[in-house]
mmCIF file of C-alpha atoms in Angstrom:
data_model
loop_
_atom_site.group_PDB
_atom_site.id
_atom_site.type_symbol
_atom_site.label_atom_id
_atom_site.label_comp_id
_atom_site.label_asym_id
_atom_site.label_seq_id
_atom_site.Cartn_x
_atom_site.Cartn_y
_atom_site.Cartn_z
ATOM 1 C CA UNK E 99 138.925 -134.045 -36.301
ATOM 2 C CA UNK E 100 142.703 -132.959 -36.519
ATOM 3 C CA UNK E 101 143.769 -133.060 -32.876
ATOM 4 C CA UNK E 102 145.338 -136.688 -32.575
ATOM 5 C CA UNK E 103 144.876 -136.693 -28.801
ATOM 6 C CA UNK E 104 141.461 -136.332 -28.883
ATOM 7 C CA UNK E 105 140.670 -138.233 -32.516
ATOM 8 C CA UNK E 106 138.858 -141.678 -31.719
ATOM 9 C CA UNK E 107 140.853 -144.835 -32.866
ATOM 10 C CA UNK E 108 137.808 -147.283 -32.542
ATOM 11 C CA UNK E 109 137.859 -151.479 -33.789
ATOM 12 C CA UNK E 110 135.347 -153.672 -34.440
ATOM 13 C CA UNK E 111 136.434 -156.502 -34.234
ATOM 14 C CA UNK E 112 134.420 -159.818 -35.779
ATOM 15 C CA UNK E 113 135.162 -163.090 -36.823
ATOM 16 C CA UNK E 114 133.673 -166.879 -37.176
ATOM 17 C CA UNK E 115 133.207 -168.308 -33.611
ATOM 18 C CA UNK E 116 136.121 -170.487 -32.260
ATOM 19 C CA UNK E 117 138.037 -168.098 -34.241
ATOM 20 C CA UNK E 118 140.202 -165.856 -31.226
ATOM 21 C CA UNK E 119 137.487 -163.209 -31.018
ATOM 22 C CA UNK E 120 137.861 -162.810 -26.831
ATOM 23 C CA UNK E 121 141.010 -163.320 -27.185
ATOM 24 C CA UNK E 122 142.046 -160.091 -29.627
ATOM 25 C CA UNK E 123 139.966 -158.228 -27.200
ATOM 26 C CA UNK E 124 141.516 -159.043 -24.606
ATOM 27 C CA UNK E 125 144.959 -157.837 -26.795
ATOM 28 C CA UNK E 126 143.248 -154.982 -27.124
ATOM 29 C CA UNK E 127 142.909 -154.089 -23.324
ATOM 30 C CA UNK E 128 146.546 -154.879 -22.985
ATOM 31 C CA UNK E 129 147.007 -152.149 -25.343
ATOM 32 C CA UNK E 130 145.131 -149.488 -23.467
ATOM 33 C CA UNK E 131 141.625 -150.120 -25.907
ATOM 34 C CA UNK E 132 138.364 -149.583 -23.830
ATOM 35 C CA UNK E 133 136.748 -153.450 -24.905
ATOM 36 C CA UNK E 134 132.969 -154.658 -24.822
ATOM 37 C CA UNK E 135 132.085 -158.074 -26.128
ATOM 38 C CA UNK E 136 129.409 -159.297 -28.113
ATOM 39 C CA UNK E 137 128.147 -155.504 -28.274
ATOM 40 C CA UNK E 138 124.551 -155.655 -30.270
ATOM 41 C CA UNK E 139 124.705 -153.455 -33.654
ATOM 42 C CA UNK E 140 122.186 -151.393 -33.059
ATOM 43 C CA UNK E 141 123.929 -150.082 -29.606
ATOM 44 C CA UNK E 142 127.014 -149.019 -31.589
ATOM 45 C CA UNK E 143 126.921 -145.672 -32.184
ATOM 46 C CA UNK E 144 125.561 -144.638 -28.944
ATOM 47 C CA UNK E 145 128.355 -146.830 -26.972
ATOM 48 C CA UNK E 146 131.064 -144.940 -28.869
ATOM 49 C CA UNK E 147 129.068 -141.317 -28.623
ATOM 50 C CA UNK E 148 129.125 -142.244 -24.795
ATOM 51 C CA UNK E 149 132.704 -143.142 -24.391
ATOM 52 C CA UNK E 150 134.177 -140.833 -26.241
ATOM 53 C CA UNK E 151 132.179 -138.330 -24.314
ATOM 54 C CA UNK E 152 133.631 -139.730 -21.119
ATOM 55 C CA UNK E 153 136.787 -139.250 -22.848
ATOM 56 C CA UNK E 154 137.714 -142.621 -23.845
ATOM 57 C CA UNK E 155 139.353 -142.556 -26.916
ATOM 58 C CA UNK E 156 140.981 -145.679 -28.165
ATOM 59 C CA UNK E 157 137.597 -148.331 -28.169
ATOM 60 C CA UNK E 158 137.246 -151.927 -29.470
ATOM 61 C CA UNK E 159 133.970 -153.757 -29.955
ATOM 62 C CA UNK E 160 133.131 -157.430 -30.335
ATOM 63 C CA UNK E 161 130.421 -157.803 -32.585
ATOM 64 C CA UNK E 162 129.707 -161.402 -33.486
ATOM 65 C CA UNK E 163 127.038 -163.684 -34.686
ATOM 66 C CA UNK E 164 125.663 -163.630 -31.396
ATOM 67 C CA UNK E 165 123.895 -160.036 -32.207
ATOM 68 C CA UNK E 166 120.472 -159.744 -33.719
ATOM 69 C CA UNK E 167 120.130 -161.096 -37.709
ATOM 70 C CA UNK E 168 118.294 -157.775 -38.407
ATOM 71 C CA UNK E 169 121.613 -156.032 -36.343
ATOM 72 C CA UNK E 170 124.100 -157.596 -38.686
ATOM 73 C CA UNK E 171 122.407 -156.693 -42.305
ATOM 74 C CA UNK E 172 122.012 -153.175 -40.707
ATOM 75 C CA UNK E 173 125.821 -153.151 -40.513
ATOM 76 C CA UNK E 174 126.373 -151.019 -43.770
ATOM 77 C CA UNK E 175 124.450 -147.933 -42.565
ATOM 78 C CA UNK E 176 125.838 -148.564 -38.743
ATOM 79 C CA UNK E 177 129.266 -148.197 -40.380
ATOM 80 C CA UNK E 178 128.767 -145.449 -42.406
ATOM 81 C CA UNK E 179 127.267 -143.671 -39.720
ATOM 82 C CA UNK E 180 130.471 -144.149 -37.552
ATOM 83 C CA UNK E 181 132.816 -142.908 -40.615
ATOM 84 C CA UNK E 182 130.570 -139.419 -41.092
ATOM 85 C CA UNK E 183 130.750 -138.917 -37.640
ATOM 86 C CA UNK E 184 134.573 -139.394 -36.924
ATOM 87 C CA UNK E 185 136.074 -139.874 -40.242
ATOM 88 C CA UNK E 186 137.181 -143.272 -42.058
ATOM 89 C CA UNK E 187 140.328 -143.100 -40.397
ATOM 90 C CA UNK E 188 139.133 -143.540 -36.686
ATOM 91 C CA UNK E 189 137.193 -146.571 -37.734
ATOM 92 C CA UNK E 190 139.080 -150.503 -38.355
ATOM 93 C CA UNK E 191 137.195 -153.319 -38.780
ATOM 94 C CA UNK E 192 139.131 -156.276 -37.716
ATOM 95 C CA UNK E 193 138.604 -159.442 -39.146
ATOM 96 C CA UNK E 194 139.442 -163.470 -37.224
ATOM 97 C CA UNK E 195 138.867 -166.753 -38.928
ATOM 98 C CA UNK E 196 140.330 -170.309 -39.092
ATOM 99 C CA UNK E 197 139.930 -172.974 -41.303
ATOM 100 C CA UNK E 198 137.039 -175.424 -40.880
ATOM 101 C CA UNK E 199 139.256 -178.221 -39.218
ATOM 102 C CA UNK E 200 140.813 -176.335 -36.827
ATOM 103 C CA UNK E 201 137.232 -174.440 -35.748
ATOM 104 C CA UNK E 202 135.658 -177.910 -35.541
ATOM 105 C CA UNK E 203 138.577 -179.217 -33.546
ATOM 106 C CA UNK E 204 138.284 -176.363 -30.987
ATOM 107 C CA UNK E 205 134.933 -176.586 -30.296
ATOM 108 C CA UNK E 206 135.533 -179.950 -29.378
ATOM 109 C CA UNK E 207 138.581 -179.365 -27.310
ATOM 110 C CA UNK E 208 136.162 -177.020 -25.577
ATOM 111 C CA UNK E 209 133.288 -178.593 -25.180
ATOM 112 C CA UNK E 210 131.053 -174.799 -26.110
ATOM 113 C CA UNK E 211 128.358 -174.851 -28.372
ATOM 114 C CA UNK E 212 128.447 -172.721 -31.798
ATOM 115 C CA UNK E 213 125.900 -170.100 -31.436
ATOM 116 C CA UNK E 214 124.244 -171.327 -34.319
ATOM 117 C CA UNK E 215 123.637 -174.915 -33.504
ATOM 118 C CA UNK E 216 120.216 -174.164 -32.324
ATOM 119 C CA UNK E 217 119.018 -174.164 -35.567
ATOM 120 C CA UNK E 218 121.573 -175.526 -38.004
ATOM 121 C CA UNK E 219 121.380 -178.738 -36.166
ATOM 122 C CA UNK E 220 125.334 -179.911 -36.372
ATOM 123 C CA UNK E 221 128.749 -177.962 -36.339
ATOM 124 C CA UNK E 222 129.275 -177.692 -39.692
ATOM 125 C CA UNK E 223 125.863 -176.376 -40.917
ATOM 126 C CA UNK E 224 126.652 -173.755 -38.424
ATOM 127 C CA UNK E 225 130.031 -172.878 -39.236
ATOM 128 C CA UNK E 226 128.947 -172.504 -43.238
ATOM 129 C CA UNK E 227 125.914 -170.846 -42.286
ATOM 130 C CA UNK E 228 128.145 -168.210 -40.011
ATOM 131 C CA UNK E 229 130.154 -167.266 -43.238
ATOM 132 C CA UNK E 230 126.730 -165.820 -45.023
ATOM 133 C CA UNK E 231 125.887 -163.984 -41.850
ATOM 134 C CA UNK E 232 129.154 -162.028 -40.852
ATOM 135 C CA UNK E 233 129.429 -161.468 -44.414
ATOM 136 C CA UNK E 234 128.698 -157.279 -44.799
ATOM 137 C CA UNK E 235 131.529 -156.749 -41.861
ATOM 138 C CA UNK E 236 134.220 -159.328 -43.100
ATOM 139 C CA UNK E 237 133.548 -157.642 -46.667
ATOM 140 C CA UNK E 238 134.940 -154.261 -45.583
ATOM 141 C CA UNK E 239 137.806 -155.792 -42.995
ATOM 142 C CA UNK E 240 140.280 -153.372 -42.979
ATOM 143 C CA UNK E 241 142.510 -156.488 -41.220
ATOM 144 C CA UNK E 242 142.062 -160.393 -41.544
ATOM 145 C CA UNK E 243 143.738 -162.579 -39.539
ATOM 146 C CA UNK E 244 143.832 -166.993 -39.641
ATOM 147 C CA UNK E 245 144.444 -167.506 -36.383
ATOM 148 C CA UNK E 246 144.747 -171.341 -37.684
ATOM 149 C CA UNK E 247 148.378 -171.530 -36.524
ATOM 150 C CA UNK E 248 148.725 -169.341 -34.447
ATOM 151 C CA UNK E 249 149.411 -169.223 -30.464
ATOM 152 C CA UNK E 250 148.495 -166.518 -27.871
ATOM 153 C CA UNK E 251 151.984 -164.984 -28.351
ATOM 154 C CA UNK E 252 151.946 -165.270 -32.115
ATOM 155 C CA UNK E 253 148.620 -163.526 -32.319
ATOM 156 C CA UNK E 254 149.274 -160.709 -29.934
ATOM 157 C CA UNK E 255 152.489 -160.385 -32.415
ATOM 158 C CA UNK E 256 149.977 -159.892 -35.453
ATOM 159 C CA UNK E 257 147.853 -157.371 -33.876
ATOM 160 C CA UNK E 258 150.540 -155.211 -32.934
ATOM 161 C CA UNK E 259 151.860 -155.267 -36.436
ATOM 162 C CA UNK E 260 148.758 -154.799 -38.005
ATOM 163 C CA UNK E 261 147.932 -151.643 -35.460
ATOM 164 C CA UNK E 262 151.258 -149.962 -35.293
ATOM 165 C CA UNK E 263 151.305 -150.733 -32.297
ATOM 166 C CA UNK E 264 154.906 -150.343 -29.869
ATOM 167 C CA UNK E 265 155.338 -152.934 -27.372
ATOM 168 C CA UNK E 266 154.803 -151.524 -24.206
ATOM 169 C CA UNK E 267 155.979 -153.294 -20.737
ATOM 170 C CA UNK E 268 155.078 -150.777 -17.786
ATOM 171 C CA UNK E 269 158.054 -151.152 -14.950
ATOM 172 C CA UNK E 270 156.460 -150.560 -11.911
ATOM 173 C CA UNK E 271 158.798 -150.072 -8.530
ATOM 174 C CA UNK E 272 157.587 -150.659 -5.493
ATOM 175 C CA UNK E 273 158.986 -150.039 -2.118
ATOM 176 C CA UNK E 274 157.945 -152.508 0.815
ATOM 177 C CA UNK E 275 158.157 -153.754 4.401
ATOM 178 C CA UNK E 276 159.003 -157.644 5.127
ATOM 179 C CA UNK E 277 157.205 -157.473 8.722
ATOM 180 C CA UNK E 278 154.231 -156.555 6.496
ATOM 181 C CA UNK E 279 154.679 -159.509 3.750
ATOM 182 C CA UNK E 280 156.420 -159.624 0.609
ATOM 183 C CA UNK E 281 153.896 -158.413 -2.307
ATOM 184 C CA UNK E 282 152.453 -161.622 -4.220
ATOM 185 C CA UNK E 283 152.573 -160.061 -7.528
ATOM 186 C CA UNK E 284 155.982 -159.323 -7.922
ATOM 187 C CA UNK E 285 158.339 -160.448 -10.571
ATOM 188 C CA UNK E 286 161.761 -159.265 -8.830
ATOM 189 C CA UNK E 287 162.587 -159.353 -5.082
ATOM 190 C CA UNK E 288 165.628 -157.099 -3.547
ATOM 191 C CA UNK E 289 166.386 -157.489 0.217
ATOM 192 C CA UNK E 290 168.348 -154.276 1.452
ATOM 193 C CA UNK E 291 167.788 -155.252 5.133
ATOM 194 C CA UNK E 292 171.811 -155.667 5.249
ATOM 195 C CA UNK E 293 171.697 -151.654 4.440
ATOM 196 C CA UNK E 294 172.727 -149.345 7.770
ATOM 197 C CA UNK E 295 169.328 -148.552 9.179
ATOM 198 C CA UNK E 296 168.326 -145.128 10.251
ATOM 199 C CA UNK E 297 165.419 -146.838 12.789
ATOM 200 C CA UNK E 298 167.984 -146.575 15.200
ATOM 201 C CA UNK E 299 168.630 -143.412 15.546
ATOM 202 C CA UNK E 300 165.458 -141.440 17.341
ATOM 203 C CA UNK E 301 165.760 -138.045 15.566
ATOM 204 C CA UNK E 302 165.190 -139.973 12.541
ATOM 205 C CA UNK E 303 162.768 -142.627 13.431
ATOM 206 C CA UNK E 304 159.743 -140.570 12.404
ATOM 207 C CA UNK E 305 161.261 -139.280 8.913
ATOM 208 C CA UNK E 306 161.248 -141.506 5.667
ATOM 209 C CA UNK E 307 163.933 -142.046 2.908
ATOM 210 C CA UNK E 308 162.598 -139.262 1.305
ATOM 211 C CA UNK E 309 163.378 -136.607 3.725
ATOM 212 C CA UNK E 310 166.405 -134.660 3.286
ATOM 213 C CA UNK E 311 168.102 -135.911 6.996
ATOM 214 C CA UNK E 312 167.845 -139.355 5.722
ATOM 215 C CA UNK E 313 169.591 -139.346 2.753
ATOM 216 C CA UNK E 314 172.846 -137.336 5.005
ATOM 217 C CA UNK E 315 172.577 -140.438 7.050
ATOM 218 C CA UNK E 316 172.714 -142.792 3.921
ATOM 219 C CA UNK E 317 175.799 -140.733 2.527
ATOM 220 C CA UNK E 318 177.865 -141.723 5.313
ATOM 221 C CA UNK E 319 177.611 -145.692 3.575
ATOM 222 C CA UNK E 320 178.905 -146.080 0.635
ATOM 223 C CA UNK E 321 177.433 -149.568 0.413
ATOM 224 C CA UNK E 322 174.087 -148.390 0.502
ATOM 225 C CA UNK E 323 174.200 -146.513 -3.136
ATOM 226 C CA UNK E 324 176.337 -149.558 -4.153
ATOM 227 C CA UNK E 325 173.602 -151.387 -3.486
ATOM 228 C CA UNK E 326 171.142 -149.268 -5.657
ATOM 229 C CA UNK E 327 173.602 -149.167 -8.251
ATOM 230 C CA UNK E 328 174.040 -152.736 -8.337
ATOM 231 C CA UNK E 329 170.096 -153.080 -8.693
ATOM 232 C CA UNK E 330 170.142 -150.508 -11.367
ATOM 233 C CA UNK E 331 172.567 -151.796 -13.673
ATOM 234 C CA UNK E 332 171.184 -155.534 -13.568
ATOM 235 C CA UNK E 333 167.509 -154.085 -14.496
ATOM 236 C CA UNK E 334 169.026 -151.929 -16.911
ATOM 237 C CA UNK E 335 170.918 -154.940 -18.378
ATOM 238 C CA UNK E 336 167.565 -157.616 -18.306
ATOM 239 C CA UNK E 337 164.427 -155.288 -18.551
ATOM 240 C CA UNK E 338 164.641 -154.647 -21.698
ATOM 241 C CA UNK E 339 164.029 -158.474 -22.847
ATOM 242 C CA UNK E 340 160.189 -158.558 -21.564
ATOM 243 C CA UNK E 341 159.712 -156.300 -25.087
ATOM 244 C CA UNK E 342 159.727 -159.331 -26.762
ATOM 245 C CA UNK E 343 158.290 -161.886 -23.763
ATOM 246 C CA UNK E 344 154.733 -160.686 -24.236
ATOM 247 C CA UNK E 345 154.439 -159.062 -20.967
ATOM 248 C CA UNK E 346 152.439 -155.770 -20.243
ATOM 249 C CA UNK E 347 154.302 -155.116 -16.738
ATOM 250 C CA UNK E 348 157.014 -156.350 -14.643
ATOM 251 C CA UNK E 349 156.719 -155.647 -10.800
ATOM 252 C CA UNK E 350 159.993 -155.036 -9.020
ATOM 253 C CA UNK E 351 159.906 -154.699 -5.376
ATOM 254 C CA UNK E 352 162.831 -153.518 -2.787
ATOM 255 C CA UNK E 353 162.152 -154.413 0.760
ATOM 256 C CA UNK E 354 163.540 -153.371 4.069
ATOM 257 C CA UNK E 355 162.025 -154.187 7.617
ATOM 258 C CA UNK E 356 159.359 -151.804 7.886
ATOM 259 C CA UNK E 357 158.916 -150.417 4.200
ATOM 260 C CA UNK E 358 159.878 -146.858 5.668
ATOM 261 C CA UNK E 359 163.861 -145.916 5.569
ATOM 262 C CA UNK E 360 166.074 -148.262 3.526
ATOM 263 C CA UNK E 361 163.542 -149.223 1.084
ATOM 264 C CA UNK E 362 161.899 -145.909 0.313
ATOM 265 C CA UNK E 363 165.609 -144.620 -0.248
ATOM 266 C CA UNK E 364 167.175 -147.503 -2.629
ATOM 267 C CA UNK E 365 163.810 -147.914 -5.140
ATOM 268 C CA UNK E 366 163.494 -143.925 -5.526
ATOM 269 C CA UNK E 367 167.573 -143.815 -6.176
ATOM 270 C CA UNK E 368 167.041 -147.078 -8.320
ATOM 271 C CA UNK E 369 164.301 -144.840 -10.271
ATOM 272 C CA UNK E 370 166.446 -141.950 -10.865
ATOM 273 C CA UNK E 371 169.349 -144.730 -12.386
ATOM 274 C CA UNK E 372 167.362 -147.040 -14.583
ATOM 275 C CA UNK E 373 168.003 -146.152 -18.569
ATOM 276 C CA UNK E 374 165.026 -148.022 -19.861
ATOM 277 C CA UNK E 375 163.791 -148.028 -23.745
ATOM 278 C CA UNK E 376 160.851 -145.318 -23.903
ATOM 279 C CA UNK E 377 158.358 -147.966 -23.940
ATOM 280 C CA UNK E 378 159.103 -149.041 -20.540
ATOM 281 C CA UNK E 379 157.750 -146.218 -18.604
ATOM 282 C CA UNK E 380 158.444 -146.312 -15.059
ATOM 283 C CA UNK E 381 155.775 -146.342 -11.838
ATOM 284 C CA UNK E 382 157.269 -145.528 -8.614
ATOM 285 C CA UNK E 383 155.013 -146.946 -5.573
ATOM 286 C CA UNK E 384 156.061 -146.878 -1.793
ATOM 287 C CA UNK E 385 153.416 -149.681 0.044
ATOM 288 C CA UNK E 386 153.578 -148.865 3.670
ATOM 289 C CA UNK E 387 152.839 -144.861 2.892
ATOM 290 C CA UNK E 388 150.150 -145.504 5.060
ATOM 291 C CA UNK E 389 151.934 -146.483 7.924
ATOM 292 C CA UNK E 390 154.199 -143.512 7.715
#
């Protein structure tokens, strides 16, 4: 496969329970990666044939020591299958452990049971005995990571390097009306309510801040572009700091009465301003379309 659009980029991703398995998954859905957990070997190949049908193309699978013994020694051919199929490139394997201490230490912050201890009898039979088991994936780890030290933040940090992977915070705008509630997810709240309000005037009750008669009316107050420029130039100025405050989007929401004229006007002008890095695509959303 040559076409990098189309080209799988598909992880495995293993590791010793306790290690951060669930949680580099769930890294991996941040970053756009299709993500089953605790995936059995044997249902490998035909999950990615299926996904990649669907066209999903960037896929990670948790493969643990939950699967089937037989699944696990079978991971060799499973592997090589995957590689002849969509080349050695599209395939990572991605490797999570801890030290002993520190595995032993979560389990007991936790309270879960090792998926072993069924039959190694104590924590640290099953923790040794996990090692053997896991050991034809971690052999071929294309990435290891000791999560020992690490926190949440620290981790995600790893993975990106490790991936090539580009921060990415999506910036989504939303336009809103108070009389309906102000949105419980959002990050940033701008009241233009103060702003001149075309409601008054019948011929332009029915319109939005969209239409073309709307914005005349708006040109005849300087103070309501102020306004948008004022917005504009303090998300231009703070934005670009959630790159490096592990966030995957910000929510920033501009209300007027009724979500219609004022509001529809200053967050599609405030669109049109923002500068933001190219990793910080923005979303423009108007809430009360319905209503309109």
């Amino acid at each position: 496969m040559t076409d990098t659009q189309t080209t799988p980029q598909i992880i495995i991703v293993s590791g010793r329970s306790g290690s951060g398995k669930t949680s580099v998954l769930n890294i991996l859905e941040d970053f756009a990666y299709y993500a089953i957990d605790n995936l059995p070997l044997s249902l490998v190949v035909d999950a990615v044939a299926k996904l990649t049908a669907e066209n999903i193309h960037k896929i990670a699978l948790g493969v643990d020591a939950r699967a089937p013994k037989a699944d696990l020694t079978n991971f060799p051919v499973i592997y090589d299958s995957l590689v002849a199929t969509y080349g050695a490139d599209a395939i990572k394997i991605l490797y999570v452990t801890a030290q002993e201490g520190v595995l032993v230490a979560r389990f007991g912050a936790t309270r879960r049971v090792h998926p072993l201890m069924a039959t190694k009898n104590n924590l640290p039979n099953a923790i040794h005995s996990e090692i053997a088991l896991l050991e034809p994936i971690a052999t071929r780890a294309d990435i290891k990571i000791d999560t020992s030290t690490l926190n949440i933040h620290e981790l995600k940090e790893k993975v990106a390097d490790h991936l090539g992977v580009d921060g990415m915070v999506r910036v989504n705008l939303l336009s809103f009306g108070f009389k309906y509630g102000t949105p419980i997810d959002a990050d940033f709240v701008f009241d233009v309510r103060i702003l001149p309000n075309p409601h008054w005037r019948e011929d332009l009750r029915a319109q939005t801040g969209n239409d073309a008669a709307v914005r005349e009316f708006f040109a005849q107050y300087p103070e309501v572009d102020a306004m948008a420029e004022d917005i504009a130039r303090f998300l231009n100025d703070w934005l670009p700091n959630f790159l490096y405050n592990n966030r995957y989007s910000i929510t920033v929401t501009i209300g007027c009465t009724g979500g219609k004229h004022r509001s529809v006007y200053v967050t599609e002008k405030v669109a049109k301003l923002l500068d933001l890095p190219a990793n910080m695509p923005i979303v423009v959303k108007h809430r009360e379309k319905r209503y309109w």
